PDB file of C-alpha atoms in Angstrom:
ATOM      1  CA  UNK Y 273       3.559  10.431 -17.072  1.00 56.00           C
ATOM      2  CA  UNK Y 274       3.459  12.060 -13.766  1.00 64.00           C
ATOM      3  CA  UNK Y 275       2.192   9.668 -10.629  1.00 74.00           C
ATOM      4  CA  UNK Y 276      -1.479   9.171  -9.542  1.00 78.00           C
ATOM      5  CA  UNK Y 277      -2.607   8.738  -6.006  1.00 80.00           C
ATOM      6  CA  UNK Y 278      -6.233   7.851  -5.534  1.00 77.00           C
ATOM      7  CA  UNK Y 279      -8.639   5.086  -4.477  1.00 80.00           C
ATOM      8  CA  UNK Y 280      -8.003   2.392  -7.770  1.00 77.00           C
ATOM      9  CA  UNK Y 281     -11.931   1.933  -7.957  1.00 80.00           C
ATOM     10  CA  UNK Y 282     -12.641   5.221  -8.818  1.00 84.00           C
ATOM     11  CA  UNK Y 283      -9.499   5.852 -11.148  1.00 85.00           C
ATOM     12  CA  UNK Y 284     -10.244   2.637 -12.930  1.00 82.00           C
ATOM     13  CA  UNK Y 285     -13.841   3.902 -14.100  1.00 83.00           C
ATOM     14  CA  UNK Y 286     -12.084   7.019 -15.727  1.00 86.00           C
ATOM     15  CA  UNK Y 287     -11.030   5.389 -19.355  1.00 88.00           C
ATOM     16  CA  UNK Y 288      -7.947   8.125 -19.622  1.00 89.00           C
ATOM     17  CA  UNK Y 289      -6.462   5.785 -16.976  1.00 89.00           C
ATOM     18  CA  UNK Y 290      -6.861   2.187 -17.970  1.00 89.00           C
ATOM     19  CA  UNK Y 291      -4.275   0.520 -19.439  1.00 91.00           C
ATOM     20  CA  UNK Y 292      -2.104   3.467 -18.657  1.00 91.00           C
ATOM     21  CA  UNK Y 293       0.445   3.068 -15.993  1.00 93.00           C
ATOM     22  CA  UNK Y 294       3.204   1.012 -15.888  1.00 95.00           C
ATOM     23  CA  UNK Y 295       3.201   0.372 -12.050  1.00 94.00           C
ATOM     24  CA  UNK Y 296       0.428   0.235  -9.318  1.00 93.00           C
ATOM     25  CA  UNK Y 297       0.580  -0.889  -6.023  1.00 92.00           C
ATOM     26  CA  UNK Y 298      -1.924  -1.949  -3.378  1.00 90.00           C
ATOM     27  CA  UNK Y 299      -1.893  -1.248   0.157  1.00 84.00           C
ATOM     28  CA  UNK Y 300      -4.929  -2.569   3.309  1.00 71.00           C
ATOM     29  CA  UNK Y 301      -7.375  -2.770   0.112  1.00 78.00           C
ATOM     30  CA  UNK Y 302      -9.460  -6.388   0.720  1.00 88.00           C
ATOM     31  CA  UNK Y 303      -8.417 -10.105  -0.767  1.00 93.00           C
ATOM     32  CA  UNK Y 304      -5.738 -10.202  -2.922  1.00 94.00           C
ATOM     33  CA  UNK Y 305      -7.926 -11.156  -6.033  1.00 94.00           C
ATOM     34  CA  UNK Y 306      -9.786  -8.013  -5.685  1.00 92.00           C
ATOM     35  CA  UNK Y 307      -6.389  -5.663  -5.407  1.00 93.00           C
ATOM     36  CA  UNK Y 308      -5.720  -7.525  -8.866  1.00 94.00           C
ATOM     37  CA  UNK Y 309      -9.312  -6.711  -9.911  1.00 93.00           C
ATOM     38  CA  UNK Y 310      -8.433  -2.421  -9.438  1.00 92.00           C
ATOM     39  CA  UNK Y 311      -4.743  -2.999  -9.987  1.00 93.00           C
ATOM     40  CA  UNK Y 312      -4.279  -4.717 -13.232  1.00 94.00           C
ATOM     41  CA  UNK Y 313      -6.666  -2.899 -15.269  1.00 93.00           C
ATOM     42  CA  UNK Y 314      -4.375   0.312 -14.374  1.00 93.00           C
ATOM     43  CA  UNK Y 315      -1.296  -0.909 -16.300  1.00 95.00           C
ATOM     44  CA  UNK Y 316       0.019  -1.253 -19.869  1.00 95.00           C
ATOM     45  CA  UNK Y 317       1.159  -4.739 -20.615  1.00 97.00           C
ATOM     46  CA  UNK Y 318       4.301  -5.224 -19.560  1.00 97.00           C
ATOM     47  CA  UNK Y 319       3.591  -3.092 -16.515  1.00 97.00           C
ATOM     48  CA  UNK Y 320       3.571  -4.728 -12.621  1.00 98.00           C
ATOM     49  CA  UNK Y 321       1.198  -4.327  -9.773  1.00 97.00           C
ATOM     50  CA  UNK Y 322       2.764  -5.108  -6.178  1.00 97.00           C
ATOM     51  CA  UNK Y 323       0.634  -5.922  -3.777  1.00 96.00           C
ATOM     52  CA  UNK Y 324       1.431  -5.611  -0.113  1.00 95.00           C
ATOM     53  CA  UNK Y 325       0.183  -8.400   2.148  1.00 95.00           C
ATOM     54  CA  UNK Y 326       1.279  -9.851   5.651  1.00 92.00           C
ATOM     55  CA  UNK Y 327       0.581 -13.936   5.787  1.00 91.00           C
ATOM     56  CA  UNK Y 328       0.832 -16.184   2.381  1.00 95.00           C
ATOM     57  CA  UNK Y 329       0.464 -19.077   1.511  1.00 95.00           C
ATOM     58  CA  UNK Y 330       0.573 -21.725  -1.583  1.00 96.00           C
ATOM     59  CA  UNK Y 331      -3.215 -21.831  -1.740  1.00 96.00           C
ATOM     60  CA  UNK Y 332      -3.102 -17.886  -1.753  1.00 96.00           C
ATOM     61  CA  UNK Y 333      -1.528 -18.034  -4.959  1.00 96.00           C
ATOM     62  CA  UNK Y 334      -3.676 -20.497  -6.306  1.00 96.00           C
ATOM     63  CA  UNK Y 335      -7.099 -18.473  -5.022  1.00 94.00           C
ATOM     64  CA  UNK Y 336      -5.299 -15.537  -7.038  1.00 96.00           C
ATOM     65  CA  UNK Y 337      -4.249 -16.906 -10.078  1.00 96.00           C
ATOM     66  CA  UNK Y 338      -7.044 -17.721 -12.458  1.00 93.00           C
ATOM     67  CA  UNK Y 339      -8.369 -13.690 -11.505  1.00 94.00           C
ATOM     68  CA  UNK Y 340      -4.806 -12.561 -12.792  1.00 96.00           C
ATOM     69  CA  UNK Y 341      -4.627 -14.620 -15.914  1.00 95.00           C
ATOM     70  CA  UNK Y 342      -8.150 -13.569 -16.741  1.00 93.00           C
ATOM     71  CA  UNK Y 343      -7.495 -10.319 -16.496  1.00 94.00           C
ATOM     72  CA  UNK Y 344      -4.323 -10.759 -18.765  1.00 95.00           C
ATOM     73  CA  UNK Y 345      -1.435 -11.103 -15.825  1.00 97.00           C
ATOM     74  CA  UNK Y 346       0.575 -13.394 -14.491  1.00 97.00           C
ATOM     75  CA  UNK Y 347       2.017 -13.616 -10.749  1.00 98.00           C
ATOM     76  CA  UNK Y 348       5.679 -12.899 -11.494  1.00 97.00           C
ATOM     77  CA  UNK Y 349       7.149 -13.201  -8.576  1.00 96.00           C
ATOM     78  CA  UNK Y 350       6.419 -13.626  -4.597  1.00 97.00           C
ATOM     79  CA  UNK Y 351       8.825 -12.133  -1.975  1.00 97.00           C
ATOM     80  CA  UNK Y 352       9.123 -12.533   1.286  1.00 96.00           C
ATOM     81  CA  UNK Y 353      10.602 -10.392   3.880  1.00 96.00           C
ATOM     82  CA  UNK Y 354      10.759  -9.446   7.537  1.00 96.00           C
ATOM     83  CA  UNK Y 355       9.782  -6.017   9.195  1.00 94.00           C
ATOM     84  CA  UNK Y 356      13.152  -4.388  10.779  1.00 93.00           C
ATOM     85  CA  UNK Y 357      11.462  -3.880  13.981  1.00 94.00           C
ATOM     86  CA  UNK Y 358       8.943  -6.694  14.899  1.00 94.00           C
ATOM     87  CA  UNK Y 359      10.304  -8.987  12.556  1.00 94.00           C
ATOM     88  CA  UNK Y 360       6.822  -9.848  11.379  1.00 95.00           C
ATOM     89  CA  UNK Y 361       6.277 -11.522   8.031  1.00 95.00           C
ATOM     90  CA  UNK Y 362       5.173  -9.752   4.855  1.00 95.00           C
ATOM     91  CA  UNK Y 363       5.021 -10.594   1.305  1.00 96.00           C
ATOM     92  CA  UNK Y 364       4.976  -8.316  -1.790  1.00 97.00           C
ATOM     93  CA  UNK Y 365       3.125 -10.218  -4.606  1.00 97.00           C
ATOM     94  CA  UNK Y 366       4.686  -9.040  -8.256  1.00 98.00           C
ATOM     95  CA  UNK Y 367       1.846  -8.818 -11.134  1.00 98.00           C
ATOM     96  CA  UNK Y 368       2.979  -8.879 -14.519  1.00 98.00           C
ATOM     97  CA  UNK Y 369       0.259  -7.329 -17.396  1.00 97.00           C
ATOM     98  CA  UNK Y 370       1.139  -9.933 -20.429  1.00 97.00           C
ATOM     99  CA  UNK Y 371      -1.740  -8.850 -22.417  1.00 96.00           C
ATOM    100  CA  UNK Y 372      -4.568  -6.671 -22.555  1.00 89.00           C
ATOM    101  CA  UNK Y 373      -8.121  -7.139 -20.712  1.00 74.00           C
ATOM    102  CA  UNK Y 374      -9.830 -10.582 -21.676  1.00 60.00           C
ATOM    103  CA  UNK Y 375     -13.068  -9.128 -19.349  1.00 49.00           C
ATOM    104  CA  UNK Y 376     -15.625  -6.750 -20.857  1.00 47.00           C
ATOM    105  CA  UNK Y 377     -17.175  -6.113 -17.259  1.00 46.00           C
ATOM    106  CA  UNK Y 378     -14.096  -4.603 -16.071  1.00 48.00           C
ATOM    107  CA  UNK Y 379     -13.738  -1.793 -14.702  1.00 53.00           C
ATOM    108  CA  UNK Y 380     -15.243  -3.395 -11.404  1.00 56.00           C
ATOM    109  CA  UNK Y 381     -18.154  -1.213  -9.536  1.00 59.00           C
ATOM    110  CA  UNK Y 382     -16.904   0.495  -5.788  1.00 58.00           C
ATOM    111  CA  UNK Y 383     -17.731  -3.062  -3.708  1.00 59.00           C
ATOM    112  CA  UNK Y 384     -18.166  -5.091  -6.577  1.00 60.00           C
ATOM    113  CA  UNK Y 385     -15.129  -7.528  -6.009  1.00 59.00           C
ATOM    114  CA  UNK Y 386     -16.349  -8.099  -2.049  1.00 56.00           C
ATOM    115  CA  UNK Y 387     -19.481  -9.299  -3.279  1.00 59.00           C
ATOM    116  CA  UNK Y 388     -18.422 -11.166  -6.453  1.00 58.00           C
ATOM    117  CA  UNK Y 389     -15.138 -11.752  -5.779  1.00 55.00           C
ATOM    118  CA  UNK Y 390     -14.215 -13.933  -9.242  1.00 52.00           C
ATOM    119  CA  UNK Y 391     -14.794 -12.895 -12.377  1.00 56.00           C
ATOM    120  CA  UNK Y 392     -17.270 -14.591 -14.946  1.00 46.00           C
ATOM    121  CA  UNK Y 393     -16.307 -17.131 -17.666  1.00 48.00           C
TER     122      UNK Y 393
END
């Protein structure tokens, strides 16, 4: 399948697209729980979403978790890195689809995670 750039809120609410892709990736979007909330509905299970963030911590992962396992992920894997020229510190935050949507209110609204940022029991 050929690659897709667009805003994720948008594509998401187009049902040719969910549960599509095997890779998506994030980029000066909002929290990281609402990157997973446009990424992860994206991707096929077994496909990743990388999302690119500067400071993180512990509790970061924790704030992010229970969105990803809710919306059938898992954080796979965290890595940290250096820019070449300031040396400032990023991280790119690995999202593995294990199974399909557990949410019927996905796909989220244009806003929607800012102003409900976790999703409902």
């Amino acid at each position: 399948m050929p690659s897709l750039t667009g805003r994720a809120e948008e594509i998401g609410r187009q049902p040719q697209h969910r549960a599509t892709y095997d890779l998506a990736l994030t980029r000066a979007l909002g929290p990281a729980p609402t990157c997973a909330q446009y990424a992860l509905p994206l991707l096929k299970v077994g496909g990743l979403a990388v999302l690119y963030r500067g400071h993180w911590t512990d509790a970061d992962t924790d704030n992010l978790t229970d969105t990803v396992t809710r919306l059938g992920g898992i954080v796979d894997f965290i890595e940290r890195f250096s820019t070449p020229l300031t040396k400032g510190e990023r991280h790119c935050i690995y999202l593995r689809k294990v199974a399909a949507e557990r949410v019927t209110e996905s796909p989220r609204l244009v806003s929607t995670p800012d102003r409900h940022p976790h999703l409902p029991d």
